[in-house]
Amino acid sequence: RTGSSSVAGFLSWRERVRQSPYDGLPLLKQWVLGNASLPSSDPHWDDMAAGVKAVIAADPESREWMDYCAKGDLDSFNAKSCGPGPGSDPYDGVAADAWFCGRTEGMDWGSMGAPVANLCGAEVGSAYKPGGICASVGNKQLLLNLVTRGPEQWGSDPTLINVPSVDCLMGILDCDIA
């Protein structure tokens, strides 16, 4: 709900995350789901998205990707992305990056039927423009995706890796497309 309890919950989450990012995850989920009735135009969504980005940036691995992208250093960004690591991890026998990008050849998209986001066919530099993969979803939906279809769920359903959330909130999806 809007009002002081909503603000208090948000501030409590930020303080908890400063102490320990992992301890703050249940509070983030509680706050997002507890405020799902707020309209997407409510400023709390933008504030929460900025808070999540700051928390993610506190992680050195994530910060490295964010810095490369912010500087336009696509060579380093791609080298980090294509090296051994989370993008190479197999989910249902397929590298995570294939799910993330929305590859369709040789992929079983299950009940989704097809990728939600087609990074393979997206225009470079379009992610945050009107109609782009991130901008078309908005911060409210990105946060809902993060807590209901995000990293916690990827292991049980790899198709969810393709649902816009983390990379959009990090501000790096244009570099993923490039």
mmCIF file of C-alpha atoms in Angstrom:
data_model
loop_
_atom_site.group_PDB
_atom_site.id
_atom_site.type_symbol
_atom_site.label_atom_id
_atom_site.label_comp_id
_atom_site.label_asym_id
_atom_site.label_seq_id
_atom_site.Cartn_x
_atom_site.Cartn_y
_atom_site.Cartn_z
ATOM 1 C CA ARG A 1 0.000 0.000 0.000
ATOM 2 C CA THR A 2 1.096 3.558 -0.489
ATOM 3 C CA GLY A 3 1.895 5.698 2.478
ATOM 4 C CA SER A 4 4.198 5.442 5.445
ATOM 5 C CA SER A 5 4.143 1.633 5.764
ATOM 6 C CA SER A 6 5.278 1.289 2.149
ATOM 7 C CA VAL A 7 8.084 3.797 2.625
ATOM 8 C CA ALA A 8 9.076 2.209 5.927
ATOM 9 C CA GLY A 9 9.264 -1.218 4.282
ATOM 10 C CA PHE A 10 11.435 0.157 1.492
ATOM 11 C CA LEU A 11 13.774 1.916 3.931
ATOM 12 C CA SER A 12 13.963 -1.221 6.073
ATOM 13 C CA TRP A 13 14.930 -3.246 3.002
ATOM 14 C CA ARG A 14 17.672 -0.788 2.021
ATOM 15 C CA GLU A 15 19.148 -0.810 5.540
ATOM 16 C CA ARG A 16 19.059 -4.623 5.746
ATOM 17 C CA VAL A 17 20.765 -4.906 2.365
ATOM 18 C CA ARG A 18 23.529 -2.524 3.440
ATOM 19 C CA GLN A 19 24.261 -4.916 6.292
ATOM 20 C CA SER A 20 24.074 -8.095 4.200
ATOM 21 C CA PRO A 21 22.720 -8.300 0.626
ATOM 22 C CA TYR A 22 21.487 -11.872 1.074
ATOM 23 C CA ASP A 23 19.527 -11.006 4.218
ATOM 24 C CA GLY A 24 17.681 -8.335 2.263
ATOM 25 C CA LEU A 25 16.298 -10.645 -0.431
ATOM 26 C CA PRO A 26 13.280 -11.882 1.547
ATOM 27 C CA LEU A 27 12.421 -8.279 2.440
ATOM 28 C CA LEU A 28 12.703 -7.231 -1.211
ATOM 29 C CA LYS A 29 10.357 -10.016 -2.262
ATOM 30 C CA GLN A 30 7.947 -9.154 0.534
ATOM 31 C CA TRP A 31 7.988 -5.457 -0.388
ATOM 32 C CA VAL A 32 7.507 -6.051 -4.126
ATOM 33 C CA LEU A 33 4.713 -8.585 -3.729
ATOM 34 C CA GLY A 34 3.091 -6.605 -0.917
ATOM 35 C CA ASN A 35 2.937 -3.519 -3.128
ATOM 36 C CA ALA A 36 1.948 -5.207 -6.375
ATOM 37 C CA SER A 37 -1.380 -3.344 -6.316
ATOM 38 C CA LEU A 38 0.383 0.018 -6.649
ATOM 39 C CA PRO A 39 0.101 1.411 -10.174
ATOM 40 C CA SER A 40 3.209 1.207 -12.330
ATOM 41 C CA SER A 41 3.306 5.028 -12.271
ATOM 42 C CA ASP A 42 3.847 5.089 -8.487
ATOM 43 C CA PRO A 43 7.313 6.591 -7.764
ATOM 44 C CA HIS A 44 8.092 3.789 -5.296
ATOM 45 C CA TRP A 45 8.829 1.471 -8.254
ATOM 46 C CA ASP A 46 11.514 3.783 -9.632
ATOM 47 C CA ASP A 47 12.994 4.204 -6.143
ATOM 48 C CA MET A 48 13.054 0.449 -5.587
ATOM 49 C CA ALA A 49 14.587 -0.196 -9.021
ATOM 50 C CA ALA A 50 17.355 2.315 -8.223
ATOM 51 C CA GLY A 51 17.888 0.608 -4.862
ATOM 52 C CA VAL A 52 18.134 -2.824 -6.467
ATOM 53 C CA LYS A 53 20.632 -1.486 -9.023
ATOM 54 C CA ALA A 54 22.755 -0.052 -6.190
ATOM 55 C CA VAL A 55 22.687 -3.372 -4.332
ATOM 56 C CA ILE A 56 23.662 -5.293 -7.457
ATOM 57 C CA ALA A 57 26.460 -2.781 -8.121
ATOM 58 C CA ALA A 58 27.896 -3.544 -4.673
ATOM 59 C CA ASP A 59 28.770 -7.022 -5.926
ATOM 60 C CA PRO A 60 32.239 -6.819 -7.576
ATOM 61 C CA GLU A 61 31.362 -9.287 -10.377
ATOM 62 C CA SER A 62 28.217 -7.400 -11.306
ATOM 63 C CA ARG A 63 29.932 -4.030 -10.929
ATOM 64 C CA GLU A 64 32.543 -5.121 -13.482
ATOM 65 C CA TRP A 65 29.848 -5.761 -16.122
ATOM 66 C CA MET A 66 28.129 -2.488 -15.252
ATOM 67 C CA ASP A 67 31.381 -0.521 -15.519
ATOM 68 C CA TYR A 68 32.323 -2.066 -18.867
ATOM 69 C CA CYS A 69 28.890 -1.262 -20.252
ATOM 70 C CA ALA A 70 28.822 2.291 -18.878
ATOM 71 C CA LYS A 71 32.217 2.962 -20.505
ATOM 72 C CA GLY A 72 31.123 1.392 -23.784
ATOM 73 C CA ASP A 73 33.937 -1.159 -23.460
ATOM 74 C CA LEU A 74 32.127 -3.911 -25.348
ATOM 75 C CA ASP A 75 35.312 -5.925 -25.944
ATOM 76 C CA SER A 76 35.836 -6.375 -22.198
ATOM 77 C CA PHE A 77 32.099 -6.820 -21.588
ATOM 78 C CA ASN A 78 31.899 -9.585 -24.197
ATOM 79 C CA ALA A 79 35.119 -11.237 -23.026
ATOM 80 C CA LYS A 80 33.697 -11.418 -19.499
ATOM 81 C CA SER A 81 30.303 -12.586 -20.779
ATOM 82 C CA CYS A 82 31.709 -15.265 -23.062
ATOM 83 C CA GLY A 83 34.288 -16.605 -20.624
ATOM 84 C CA PRO A 84 33.700 -19.399 -18.143
ATOM 85 C CA GLY A 85 30.992 -18.446 -15.722
ATOM 86 C CA PRO A 86 27.253 -18.223 -15.208
ATOM 87 C CA GLY A 87 26.440 -17.724 -18.906
ATOM 88 C CA SER A 88 28.124 -21.017 -19.722
ATOM 89 C CA ASP A 89 26.316 -22.981 -17.020
ATOM 90 C CA PRO A 90 23.984 -25.597 -18.546
ATOM 91 C CA TYR A 91 20.271 -25.561 -17.841
ATOM 92 C CA ASP A 92 18.401 -28.529 -19.302
ATOM 93 C CA GLY A 93 21.540 -29.278 -21.311
ATOM 94 C CA VAL A 94 21.724 -25.824 -22.915
ATOM 95 C CA ALA A 95 24.003 -22.922 -21.943
ATOM 96 C CA ALA A 96 22.254 -20.246 -19.893
ATOM 97 C CA ASP A 97 23.129 -17.603 -22.487
ATOM 98 C CA ALA A 98 21.121 -19.452 -25.161
ATOM 99 C CA TRP A 99 18.050 -19.223 -22.921
ATOM 100 C CA PHE A 100 18.868 -15.608 -22.047
ATOM 101 C CA CYS A 101 19.203 -14.478 -25.673
ATOM 102 C CA GLY A 102 16.052 -16.261 -26.806
ATOM 103 C CA ARG A 103 17.572 -18.779 -29.187
ATOM 104 C CA THR A 104 14.851 -20.875 -30.794
ATOM 105 C CA GLU A 105 16.807 -23.489 -32.756
ATOM 106 C CA GLY A 106 16.940 -26.748 -30.812
ATOM 107 C CA MET A 107 15.206 -25.206 -27.781
ATOM 108 C CA ASP A 108 12.082 -26.405 -25.975
ATOM 109 C CA TRP A 109 10.376 -23.276 -24.669
ATOM 110 C CA GLY A 110 7.739 -25.360 -22.899
ATOM 111 C CA SER A 111 4.568 -23.591 -21.830
ATOM 112 C CA MET A 112 6.004 -20.206 -22.860
ATOM 113 C CA GLY A 113 5.990 -21.435 -26.463
ATOM 114 C CA ALA A 114 8.598 -18.886 -27.491
ATOM 115 C CA PRO A 115 11.041 -16.464 -25.907
ATOM 116 C CA VAL A 116 9.608 -13.414 -24.138
ATOM 117 C CA ALA A 117 12.558 -11.259 -25.202
ATOM 118 C CA ASN A 118 14.344 -11.765 -28.507
ATOM 119 C CA LEU A 119 17.839 -10.457 -27.886
ATOM 120 C CA CYS A 120 19.067 -12.257 -31.005
ATOM 121 C CA GLY A 121 16.914 -10.010 -33.201
ATOM 122 C CA ALA A 122 16.880 -6.847 -31.084
ATOM 123 C CA GLU A 123 18.271 -3.612 -32.483
ATOM 124 C CA VAL A 124 21.534 -2.522 -30.871
ATOM 125 C CA GLY A 125 20.905 0.341 -28.454
ATOM 126 C CA SER A 126 17.134 -0.263 -28.246
ATOM 127 C CA ALA A 127 16.662 -1.879 -24.823
ATOM 128 C CA TYR A 128 15.804 1.317 -22.920
ATOM 129 C CA LYS A 129 14.063 3.185 -25.755
ATOM 130 C CA PRO A 130 10.246 3.210 -25.922
ATOM 131 C CA GLY A 131 9.169 -0.231 -27.084
ATOM 132 C CA GLY A 132 12.568 -1.737 -26.208
ATOM 133 C CA ILE A 133 12.933 -4.910 -24.175
ATOM 134 C CA CYS A 134 13.397 -3.107 -20.836
ATOM 135 C CA ALA A 135 11.446 0.104 -21.434
ATOM 136 C CA SER A 136 8.372 -1.749 -22.665
ATOM 137 C CA VAL A 137 8.146 -3.605 -19.369
ATOM 138 C CA GLY A 138 8.743 -0.801 -16.842
ATOM 139 C CA ASN A 139 10.264 -0.909 -13.364
ATOM 140 C CA LYS A 140 7.230 -2.391 -11.630
ATOM 141 C CA GLN A 141 7.150 -5.409 -13.936
ATOM 142 C CA LEU A 142 10.948 -5.748 -13.904
ATOM 143 C CA LEU A 143 10.838 -5.982 -10.108
ATOM 144 C CA LEU A 144 7.919 -8.423 -10.161
ATOM 145 C CA ASN A 145 9.836 -10.505 -12.708
ATOM 146 C CA LEU A 146 12.930 -10.398 -10.495
ATOM 147 C CA VAL A 147 11.145 -11.839 -7.462
ATOM 148 C CA THR A 148 8.767 -14.259 -9.224
ATOM 149 C CA ARG A 149 10.671 -15.270 -12.380
ATOM 150 C CA GLY A 150 14.236 -14.321 -11.506
ATOM 151 C CA PRO A 151 17.411 -16.128 -10.474
ATOM 152 C CA GLU A 152 15.723 -18.126 -7.698
ATOM 153 C CA GLN A 153 13.478 -19.793 -10.279
ATOM 154 C CA TRP A 154 15.936 -20.261 -13.159
ATOM 155 C CA GLY A 155 17.202 -23.640 -11.978
ATOM 156 C CA SER A 156 13.725 -25.166 -12.058
ATOM 157 C CA ASP A 157 12.610 -23.435 -15.295
ATOM 158 C CA PRO A 158 15.400 -22.197 -17.570
ATOM 159 C CA THR A 159 12.946 -20.462 -19.914
ATOM 160 C CA LEU A 160 12.588 -17.812 -17.205
ATOM 161 C CA ILE A 161 16.192 -16.704 -17.823
ATOM 162 C CA ASN A 162 14.734 -14.951 -20.882
ATOM 163 C CA VAL A 163 12.165 -12.901 -18.918
ATOM 164 C CA PRO A 164 13.448 -9.302 -18.577
ATOM 165 C CA SER A 165 14.615 -8.559 -15.036
ATOM 166 C CA VAL A 166 18.177 -8.478 -13.696
ATOM 167 C CA ASP A 167 20.117 -7.173 -16.707
ATOM 168 C CA CYS A 168 17.469 -4.513 -17.339
ATOM 169 C CA LEU A 169 17.680 -3.360 -13.717
ATOM 170 C CA MET A 170 21.496 -3.366 -13.908
ATOM 171 C CA GLY A 171 21.359 -1.076 -16.941
ATOM 172 C CA ILE A 172 23.411 -3.415 -19.138
ATOM 173 C CA LEU A 173 20.932 -4.951 -21.568
ATOM 174 C CA ASP A 174 22.048 -2.737 -24.461
ATOM 175 C CA CYS A 175 25.538 -4.208 -24.056
ATOM 176 C CA ASP A 176 24.052 -7.714 -24.047
ATOM 177 C CA ILE A 177 22.401 -6.915 -27.381
ATOM 178 C CA ALA A 178 25.489 -5.369 -28.965
#
